[in-house]
mmCIF file of C-alpha atoms in Angstrom:
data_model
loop_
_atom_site.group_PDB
_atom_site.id
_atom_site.type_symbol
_atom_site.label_atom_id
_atom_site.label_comp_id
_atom_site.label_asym_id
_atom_site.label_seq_id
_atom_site.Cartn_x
_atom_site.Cartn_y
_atom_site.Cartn_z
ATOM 1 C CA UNK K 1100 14.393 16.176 20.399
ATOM 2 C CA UNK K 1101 12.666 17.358 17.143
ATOM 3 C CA UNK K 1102 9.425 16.781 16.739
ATOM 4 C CA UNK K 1103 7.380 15.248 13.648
ATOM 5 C CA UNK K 1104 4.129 14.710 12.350
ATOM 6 C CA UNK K 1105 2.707 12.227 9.561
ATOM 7 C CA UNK K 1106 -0.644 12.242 7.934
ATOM 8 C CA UNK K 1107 -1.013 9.536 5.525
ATOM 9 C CA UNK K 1108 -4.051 9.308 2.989
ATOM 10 C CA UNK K 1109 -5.069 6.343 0.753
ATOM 11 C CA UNK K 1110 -4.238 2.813 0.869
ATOM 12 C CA UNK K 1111 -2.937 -0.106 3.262
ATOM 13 C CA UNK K 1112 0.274 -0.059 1.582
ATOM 14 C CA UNK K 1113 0.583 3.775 2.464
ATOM 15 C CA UNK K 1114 -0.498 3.126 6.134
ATOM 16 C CA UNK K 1115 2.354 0.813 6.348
ATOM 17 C CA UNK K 1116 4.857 2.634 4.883
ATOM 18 C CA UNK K 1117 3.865 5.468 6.882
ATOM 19 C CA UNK K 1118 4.014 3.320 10.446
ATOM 20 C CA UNK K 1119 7.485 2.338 9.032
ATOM 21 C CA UNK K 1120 8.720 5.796 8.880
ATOM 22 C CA UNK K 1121 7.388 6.942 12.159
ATOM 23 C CA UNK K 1122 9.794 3.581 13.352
ATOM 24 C CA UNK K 1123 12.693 4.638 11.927
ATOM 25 C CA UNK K 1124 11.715 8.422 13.140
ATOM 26 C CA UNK K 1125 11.913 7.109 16.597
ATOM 27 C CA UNK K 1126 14.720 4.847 16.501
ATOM 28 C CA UNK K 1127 16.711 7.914 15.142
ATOM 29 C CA UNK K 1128 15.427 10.138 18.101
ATOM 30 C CA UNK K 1129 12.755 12.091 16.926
ATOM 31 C CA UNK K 1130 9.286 12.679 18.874
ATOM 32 C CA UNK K 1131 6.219 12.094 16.792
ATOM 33 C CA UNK K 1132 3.125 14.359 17.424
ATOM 34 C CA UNK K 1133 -0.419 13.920 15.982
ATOM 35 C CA UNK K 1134 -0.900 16.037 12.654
ATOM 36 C CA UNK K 1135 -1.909 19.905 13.019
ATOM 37 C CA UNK K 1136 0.072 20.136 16.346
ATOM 38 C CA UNK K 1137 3.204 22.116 16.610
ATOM 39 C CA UNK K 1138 5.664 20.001 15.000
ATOM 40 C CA UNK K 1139 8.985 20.881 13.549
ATOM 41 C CA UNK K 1140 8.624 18.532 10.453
ATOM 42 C CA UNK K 1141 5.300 17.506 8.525
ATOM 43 C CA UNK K 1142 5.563 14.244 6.327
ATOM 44 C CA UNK K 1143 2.219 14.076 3.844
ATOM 45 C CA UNK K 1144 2.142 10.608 2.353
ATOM 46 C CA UNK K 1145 -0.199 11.082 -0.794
ATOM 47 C CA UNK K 1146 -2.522 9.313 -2.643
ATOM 48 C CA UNK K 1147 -3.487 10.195 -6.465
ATOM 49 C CA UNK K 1148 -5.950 7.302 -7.150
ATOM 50 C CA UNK K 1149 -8.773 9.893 -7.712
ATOM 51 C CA UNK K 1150 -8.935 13.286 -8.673
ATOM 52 C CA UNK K 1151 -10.627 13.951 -5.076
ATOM 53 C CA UNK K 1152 -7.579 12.456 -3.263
ATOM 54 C CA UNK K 1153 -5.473 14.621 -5.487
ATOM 55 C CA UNK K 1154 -7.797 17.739 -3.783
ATOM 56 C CA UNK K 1155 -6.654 16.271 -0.356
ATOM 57 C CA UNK K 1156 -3.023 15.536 -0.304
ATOM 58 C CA UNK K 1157 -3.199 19.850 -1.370
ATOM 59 C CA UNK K 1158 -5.646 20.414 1.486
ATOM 60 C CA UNK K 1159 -3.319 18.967 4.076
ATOM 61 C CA UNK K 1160 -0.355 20.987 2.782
ATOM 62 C CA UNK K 1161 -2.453 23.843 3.577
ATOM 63 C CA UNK K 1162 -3.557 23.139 6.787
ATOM 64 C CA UNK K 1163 0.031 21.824 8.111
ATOM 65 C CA UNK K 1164 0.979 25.074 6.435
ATOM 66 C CA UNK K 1165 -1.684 27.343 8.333
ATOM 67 C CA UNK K 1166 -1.315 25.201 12.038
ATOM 68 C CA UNK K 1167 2.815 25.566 12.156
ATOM 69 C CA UNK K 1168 4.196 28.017 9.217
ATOM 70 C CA UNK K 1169 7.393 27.048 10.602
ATOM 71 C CA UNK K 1170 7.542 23.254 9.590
ATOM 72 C CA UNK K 1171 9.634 22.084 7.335
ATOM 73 C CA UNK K 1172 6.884 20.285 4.894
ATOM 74 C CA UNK K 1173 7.848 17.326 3.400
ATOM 75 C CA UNK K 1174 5.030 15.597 0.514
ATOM 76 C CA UNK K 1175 5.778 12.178 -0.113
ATOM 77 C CA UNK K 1176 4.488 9.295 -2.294
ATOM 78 C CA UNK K 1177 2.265 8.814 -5.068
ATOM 79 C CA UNK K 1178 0.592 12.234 -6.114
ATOM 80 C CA UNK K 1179 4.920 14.068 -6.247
ATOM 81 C CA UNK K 1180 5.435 10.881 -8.158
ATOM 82 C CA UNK K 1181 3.396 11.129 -10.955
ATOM 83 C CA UNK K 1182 2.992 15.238 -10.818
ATOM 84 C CA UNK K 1183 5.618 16.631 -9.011
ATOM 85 C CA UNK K 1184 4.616 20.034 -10.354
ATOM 86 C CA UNK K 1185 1.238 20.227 -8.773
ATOM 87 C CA UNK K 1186 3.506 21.568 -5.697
ATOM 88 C CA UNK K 1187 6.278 23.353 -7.215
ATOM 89 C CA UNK K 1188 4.715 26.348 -7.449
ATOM 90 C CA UNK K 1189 3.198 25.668 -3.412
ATOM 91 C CA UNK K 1190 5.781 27.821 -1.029
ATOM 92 C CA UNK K 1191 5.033 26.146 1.758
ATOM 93 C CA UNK K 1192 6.454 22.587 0.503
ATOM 94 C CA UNK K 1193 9.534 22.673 1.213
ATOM 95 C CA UNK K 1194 10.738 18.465 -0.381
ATOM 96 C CA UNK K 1195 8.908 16.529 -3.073
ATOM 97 C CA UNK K 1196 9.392 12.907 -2.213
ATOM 98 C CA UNK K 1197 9.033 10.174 -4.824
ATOM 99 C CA UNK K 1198 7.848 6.220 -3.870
ATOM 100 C CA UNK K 1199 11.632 5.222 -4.516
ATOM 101 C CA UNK K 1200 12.710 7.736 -2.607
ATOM 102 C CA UNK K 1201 10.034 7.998 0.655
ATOM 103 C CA UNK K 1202 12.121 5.301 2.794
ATOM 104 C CA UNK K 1203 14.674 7.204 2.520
ATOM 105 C CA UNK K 1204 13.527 10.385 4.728
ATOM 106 C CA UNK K 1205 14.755 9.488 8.054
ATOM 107 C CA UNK K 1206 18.357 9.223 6.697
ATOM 108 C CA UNK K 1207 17.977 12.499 4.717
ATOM 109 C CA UNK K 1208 16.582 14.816 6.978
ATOM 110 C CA UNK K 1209 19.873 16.319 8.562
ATOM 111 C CA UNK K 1210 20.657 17.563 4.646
ATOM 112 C CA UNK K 1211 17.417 18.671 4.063
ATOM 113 C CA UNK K 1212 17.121 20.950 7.593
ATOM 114 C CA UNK K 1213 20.303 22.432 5.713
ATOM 115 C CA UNK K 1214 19.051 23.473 3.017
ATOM 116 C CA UNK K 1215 21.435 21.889 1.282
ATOM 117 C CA UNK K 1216 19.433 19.379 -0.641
ATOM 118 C CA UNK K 1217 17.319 19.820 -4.309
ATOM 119 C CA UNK K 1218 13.879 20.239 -3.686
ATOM 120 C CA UNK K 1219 12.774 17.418 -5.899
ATOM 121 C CA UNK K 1220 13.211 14.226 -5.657
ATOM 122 C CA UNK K 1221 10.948 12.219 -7.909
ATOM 123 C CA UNK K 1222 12.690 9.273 -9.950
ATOM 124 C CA UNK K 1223 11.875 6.956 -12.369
ATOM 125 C CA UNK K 1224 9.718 4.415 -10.571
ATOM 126 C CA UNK K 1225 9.580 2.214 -13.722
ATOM 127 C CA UNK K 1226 13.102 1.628 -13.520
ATOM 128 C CA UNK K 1227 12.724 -0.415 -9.737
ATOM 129 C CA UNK K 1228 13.085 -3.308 -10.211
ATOM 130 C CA UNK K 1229 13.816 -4.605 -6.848
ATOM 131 C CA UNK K 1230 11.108 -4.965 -3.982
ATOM 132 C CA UNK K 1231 12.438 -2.416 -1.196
ATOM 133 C CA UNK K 1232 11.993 -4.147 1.511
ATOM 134 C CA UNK K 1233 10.922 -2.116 4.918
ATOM 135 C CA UNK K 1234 11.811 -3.558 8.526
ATOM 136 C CA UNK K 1235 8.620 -2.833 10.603
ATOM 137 C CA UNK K 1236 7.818 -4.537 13.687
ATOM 138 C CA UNK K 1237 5.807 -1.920 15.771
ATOM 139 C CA UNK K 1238 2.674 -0.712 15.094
ATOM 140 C CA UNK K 1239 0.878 3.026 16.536
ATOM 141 C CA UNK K 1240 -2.634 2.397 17.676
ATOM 142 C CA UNK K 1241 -2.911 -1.507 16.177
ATOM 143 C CA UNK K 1242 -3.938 -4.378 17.806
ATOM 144 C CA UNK K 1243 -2.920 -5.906 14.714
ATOM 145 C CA UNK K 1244 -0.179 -5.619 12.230
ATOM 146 C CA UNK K 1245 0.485 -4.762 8.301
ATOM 147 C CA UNK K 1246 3.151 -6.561 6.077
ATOM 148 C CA UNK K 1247 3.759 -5.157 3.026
ATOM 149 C CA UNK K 1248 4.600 -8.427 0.700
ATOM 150 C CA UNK K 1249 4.117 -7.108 -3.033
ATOM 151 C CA UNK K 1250 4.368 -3.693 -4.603
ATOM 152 C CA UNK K 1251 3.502 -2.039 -8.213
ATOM 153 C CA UNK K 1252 0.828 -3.362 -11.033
ATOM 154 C CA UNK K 1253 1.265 -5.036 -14.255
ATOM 155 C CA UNK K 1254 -1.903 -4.310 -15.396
ATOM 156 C CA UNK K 1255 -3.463 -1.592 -17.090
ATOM 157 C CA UNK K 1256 -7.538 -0.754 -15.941
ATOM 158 C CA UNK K 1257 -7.862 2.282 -18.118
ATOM 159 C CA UNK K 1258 -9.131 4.177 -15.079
ATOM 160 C CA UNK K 1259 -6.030 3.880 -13.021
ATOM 161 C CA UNK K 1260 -2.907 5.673 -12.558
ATOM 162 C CA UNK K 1261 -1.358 3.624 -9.951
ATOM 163 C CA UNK K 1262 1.185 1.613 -12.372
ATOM 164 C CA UNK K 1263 2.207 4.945 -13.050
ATOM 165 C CA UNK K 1264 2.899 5.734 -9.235
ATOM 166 C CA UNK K 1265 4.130 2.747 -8.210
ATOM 167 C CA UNK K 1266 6.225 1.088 -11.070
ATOM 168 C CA UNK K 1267 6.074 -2.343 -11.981
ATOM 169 C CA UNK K 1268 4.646 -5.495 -9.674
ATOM 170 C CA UNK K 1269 7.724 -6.848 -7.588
ATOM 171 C CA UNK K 1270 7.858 -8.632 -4.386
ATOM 172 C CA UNK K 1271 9.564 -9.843 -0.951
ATOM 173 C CA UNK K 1272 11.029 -13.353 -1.433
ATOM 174 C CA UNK K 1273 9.225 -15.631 0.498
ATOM 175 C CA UNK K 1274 11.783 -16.524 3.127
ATOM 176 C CA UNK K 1275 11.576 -12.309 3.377
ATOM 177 C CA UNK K 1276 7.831 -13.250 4.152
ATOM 178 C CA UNK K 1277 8.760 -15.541 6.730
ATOM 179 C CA UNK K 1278 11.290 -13.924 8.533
ATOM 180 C CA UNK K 1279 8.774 -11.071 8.956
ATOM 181 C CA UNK K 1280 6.123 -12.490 10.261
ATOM 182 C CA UNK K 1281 7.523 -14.643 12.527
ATOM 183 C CA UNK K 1282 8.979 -11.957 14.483
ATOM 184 C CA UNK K 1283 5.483 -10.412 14.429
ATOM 185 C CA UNK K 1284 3.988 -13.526 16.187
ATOM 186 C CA UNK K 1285 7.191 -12.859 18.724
ATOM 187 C CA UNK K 1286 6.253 -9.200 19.507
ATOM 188 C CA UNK K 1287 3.012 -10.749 20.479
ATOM 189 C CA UNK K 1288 0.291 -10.050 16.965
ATOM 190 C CA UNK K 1289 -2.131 -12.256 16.938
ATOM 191 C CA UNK K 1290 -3.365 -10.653 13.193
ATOM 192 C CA UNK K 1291 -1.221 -10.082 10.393
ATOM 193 C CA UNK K 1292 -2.537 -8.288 7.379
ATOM 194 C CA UNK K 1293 -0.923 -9.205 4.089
ATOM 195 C CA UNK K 1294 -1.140 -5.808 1.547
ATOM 196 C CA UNK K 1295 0.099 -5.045 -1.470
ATOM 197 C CA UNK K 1296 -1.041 -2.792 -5.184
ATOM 198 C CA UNK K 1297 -1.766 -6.075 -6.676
ATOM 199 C CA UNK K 1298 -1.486 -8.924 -3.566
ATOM 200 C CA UNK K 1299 -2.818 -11.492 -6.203
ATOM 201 C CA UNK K 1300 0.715 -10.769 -8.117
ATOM 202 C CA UNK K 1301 2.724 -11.642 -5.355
ATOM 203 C CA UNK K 1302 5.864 -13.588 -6.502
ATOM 204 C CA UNK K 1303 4.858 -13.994 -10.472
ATOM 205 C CA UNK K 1304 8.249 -11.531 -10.764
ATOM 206 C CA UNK K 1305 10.730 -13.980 -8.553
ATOM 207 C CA UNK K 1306 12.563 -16.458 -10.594
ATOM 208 C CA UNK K 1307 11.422 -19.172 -9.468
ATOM 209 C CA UNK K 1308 7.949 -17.638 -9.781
ATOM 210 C CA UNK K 1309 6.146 -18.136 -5.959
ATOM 211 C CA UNK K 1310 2.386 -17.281 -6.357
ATOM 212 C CA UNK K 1311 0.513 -16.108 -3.473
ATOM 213 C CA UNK K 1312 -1.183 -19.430 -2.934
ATOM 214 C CA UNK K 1313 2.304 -21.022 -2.122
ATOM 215 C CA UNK K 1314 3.276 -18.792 -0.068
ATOM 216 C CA UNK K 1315 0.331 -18.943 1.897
ATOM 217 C CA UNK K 1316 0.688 -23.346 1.915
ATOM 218 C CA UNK K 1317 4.231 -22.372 3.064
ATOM 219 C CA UNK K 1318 3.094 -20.667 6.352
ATOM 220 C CA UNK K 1319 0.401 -22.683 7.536
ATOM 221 C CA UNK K 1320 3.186 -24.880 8.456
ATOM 222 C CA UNK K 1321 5.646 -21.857 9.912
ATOM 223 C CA UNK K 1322 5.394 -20.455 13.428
ATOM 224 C CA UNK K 1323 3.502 -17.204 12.730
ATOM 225 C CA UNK K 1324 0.684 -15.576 14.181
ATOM 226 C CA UNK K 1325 -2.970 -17.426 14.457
ATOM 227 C CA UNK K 1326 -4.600 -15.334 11.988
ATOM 228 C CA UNK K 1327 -3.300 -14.369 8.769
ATOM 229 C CA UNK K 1328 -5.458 -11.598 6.659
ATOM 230 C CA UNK K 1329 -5.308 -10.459 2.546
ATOM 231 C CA UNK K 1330 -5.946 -7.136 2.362
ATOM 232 C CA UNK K 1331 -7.493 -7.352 -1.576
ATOM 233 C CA UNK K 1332 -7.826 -9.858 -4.300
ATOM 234 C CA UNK K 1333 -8.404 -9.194 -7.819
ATOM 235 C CA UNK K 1334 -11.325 -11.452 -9.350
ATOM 236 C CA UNK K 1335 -8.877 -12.984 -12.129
ATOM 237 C CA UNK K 1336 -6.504 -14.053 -9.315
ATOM 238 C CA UNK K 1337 -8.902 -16.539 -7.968
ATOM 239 C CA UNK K 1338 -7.844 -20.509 -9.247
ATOM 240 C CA UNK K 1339 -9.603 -23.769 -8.008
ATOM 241 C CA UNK K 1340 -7.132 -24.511 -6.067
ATOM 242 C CA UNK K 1341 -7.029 -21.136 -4.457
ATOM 243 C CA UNK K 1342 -10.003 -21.501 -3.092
ATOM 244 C CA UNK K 1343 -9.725 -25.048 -2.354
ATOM 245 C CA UNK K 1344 -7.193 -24.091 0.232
ATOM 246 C CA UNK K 1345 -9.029 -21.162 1.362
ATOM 247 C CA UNK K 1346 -11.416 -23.304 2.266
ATOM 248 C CA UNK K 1347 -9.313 -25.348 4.177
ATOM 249 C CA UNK K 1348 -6.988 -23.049 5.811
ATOM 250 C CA UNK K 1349 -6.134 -22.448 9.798
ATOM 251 C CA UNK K 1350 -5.241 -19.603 9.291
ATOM 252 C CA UNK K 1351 -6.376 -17.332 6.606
ATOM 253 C CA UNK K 1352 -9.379 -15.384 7.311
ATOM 254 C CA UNK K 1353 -12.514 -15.900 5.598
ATOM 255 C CA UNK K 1354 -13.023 -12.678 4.549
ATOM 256 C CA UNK K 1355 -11.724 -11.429 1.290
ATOM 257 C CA UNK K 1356 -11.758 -7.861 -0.356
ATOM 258 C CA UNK K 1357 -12.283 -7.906 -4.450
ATOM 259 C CA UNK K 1358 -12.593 -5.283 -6.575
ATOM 260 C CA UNK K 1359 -15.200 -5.637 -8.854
ATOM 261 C CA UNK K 1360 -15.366 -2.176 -10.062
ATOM 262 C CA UNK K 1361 -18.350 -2.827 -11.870
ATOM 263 C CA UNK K 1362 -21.017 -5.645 -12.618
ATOM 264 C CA UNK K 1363 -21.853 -4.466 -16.393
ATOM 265 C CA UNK K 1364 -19.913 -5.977 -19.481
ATOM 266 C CA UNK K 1365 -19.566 -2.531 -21.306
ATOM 267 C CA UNK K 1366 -18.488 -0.454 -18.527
ATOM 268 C CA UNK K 1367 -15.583 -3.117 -17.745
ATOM 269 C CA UNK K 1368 -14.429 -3.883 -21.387
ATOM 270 C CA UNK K 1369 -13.436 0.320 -20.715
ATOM 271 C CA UNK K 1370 -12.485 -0.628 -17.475
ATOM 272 C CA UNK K 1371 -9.665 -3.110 -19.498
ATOM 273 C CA UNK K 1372 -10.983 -5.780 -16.449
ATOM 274 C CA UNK K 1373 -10.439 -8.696 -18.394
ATOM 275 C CA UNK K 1374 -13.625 -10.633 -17.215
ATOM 276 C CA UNK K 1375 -17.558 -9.988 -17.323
ATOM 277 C CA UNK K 1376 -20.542 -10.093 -15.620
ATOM 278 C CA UNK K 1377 -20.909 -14.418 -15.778
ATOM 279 C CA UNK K 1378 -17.272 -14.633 -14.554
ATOM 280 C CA UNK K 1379 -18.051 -12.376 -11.288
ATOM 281 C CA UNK K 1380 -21.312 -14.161 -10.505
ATOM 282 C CA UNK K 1381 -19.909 -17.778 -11.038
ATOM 283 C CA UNK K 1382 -16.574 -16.651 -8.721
ATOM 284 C CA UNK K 1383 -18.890 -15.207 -5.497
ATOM 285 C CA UNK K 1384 -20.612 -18.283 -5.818
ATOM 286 C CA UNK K 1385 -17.840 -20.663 -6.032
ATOM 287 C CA UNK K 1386 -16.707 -19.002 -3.156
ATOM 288 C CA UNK K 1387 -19.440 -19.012 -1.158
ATOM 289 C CA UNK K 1388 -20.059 -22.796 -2.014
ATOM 290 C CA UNK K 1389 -16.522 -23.697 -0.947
ATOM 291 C CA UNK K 1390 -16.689 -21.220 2.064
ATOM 292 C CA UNK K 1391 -20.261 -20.743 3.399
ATOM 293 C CA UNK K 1392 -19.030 -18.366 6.401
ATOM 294 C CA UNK K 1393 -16.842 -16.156 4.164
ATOM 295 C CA UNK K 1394 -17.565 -12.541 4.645
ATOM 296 C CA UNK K 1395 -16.942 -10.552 1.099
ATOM 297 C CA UNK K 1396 -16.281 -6.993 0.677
ATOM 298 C CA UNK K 1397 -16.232 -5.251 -2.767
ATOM 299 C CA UNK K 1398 -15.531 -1.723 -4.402
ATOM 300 C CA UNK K 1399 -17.584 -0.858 -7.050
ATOM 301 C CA UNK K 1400 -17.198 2.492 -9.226
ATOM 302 C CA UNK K 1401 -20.118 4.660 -9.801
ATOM 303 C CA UNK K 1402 -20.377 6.699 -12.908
ATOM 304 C CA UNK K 1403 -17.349 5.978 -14.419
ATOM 305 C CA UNK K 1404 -16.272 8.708 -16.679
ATOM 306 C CA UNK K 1405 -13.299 6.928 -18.669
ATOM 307 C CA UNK K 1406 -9.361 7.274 -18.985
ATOM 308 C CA UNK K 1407 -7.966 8.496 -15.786
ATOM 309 C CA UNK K 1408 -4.286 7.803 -16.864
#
């Protein structure tokens, strides 16, 4: 049994797609191991969202590298996608992964022990079209569980790469949605947390279009687990009636993630943010009007320095 080792930096979306190749790992008979033991394969799953997480996903080469020099090293995700020359020139990398590409591992792994596979492989993320959709039903360490419903970003902050990483916004039909989470509530979650590049997005790319908010009518009714969580909502994707049935909901939690970035009109105009100051302040305190127990977390970006793309 071969053994294998995943550590995962950045996001909710990476943390799922991370638990769903240590899944498919096991299903296929491999053993996984926490990171810097001895293990036989190393999977980094990158992030490239700031220059600092670039400095990590290179740091964790190095120290797979220096615990086991005999793993085969395998960097995956969004820092190979957008440079996948920052490692060429690293010997002890021995696969650059792509985000099209990443689910593919488990299924790859006998070709690449070979030797008999190119060391890149990096497409052209804009191209997907399609949301890949990932079986996952077990989760490592969680009392509660991730579903990855939306992927990729239509919109262009000036400080942010990720379109570039992760391709345009698509998403998992809503009877995909469904289907998911009700075998969650049968392997006995209680939570489910709803993630996503740009959750607010979610089904503007089906045809019919299915916005978040309908989806989210849609399973109050559905046999799914008692408490149903969004990982992040941009500010512009809030509506009146989106928070009229936040405020009314069974299920969704009443806490809420936004990224405000910033609370000054000059530093969000270069942010391309597409609201101001008066916008944020009149949306915290609609919310808070409509849902006086909601709990709000933010990020906010200090010193912003400009174009990061």
């Amino acid at each position: 049994m071969k053994t294998v080792a995943i550590a995962t930096l950045g996001c909710k979306v990476n943390q799922f797609e991370s638990e769903a190749l240590m899944e498919a790992l096991e299903q296929r008979g491999y053993a996984l191991v926490p990171f810097g033991e001895d293990a036989e394969i190393t999977i980094i799953n990158t992030c490239t969202v700031t220059h600092r997480a670039d400095f990590q996903s290179k740091q964790m080469v190095r120290r797979a590298f220096r615990s086991n020099p005999k793993s085969l090293i395998i960097v995956a995700g969004c820092y190979p996608q957008v440079d996948p020359g920052a490692f060429e020139k690293m010997k002890e990398v021995r696969l650059l992964v792509g985000n099209r590409e990443k689910n593919q591992i488990p299924n790859l792994l006998s070709l690449i022990q070979k030797g008999t596979f190119p060391r890149v492989q990096v497409g052209d993320i804009q191209e997907e079209s399609f949301f890949s959709e990932i079986s996952l039903h077990s989760f490592h360490r969680h009392t509660r569980a991730f579903l990855k419903i939306q992927d990729g970003c239509n919109a262009r902050c000036s400080y942010c790469i990720v379109p570039h990483a992760r391709g345009r916004s698509r998403s998992l039909p809503p009877d995909k949605v469904v289907e998911h989470i009700k075998l969650l509530k049968e392997r006995g979650f209680k939570e489910v947390v709803f993630t996503g590049i740009h959750l607010g997005a979610y089904g503007l790319d089906l045809s019919p279009p299915f916005p978040l908010e309908k989806l989210l009518r849609q399973l109050e009714k559905e046999e799914t687990p008692d408490r149903i969580r969004l990982s992040s909502i941009e500010p512009g994707d809030f509506s009146s009636t989106f928070i009229s049935f936040l405020s009314q909901s069974t299920k969704v939690c009443p806490h809420l993630h936004i990224p405000i970035q910033s609370g000054a009109d000059e530093i969000l105009r270069k942010m391309n943010r597409n609201y101001d100051r008066s916008f944020l302040s009149d949306l915290i305190q609609a919310l808070h009007q409509k849902i006086p127990k909601l709990s709000i977390g933010a990020d906010i970006i200090v010193d912003f320095l400009g174009d990061r793309r």
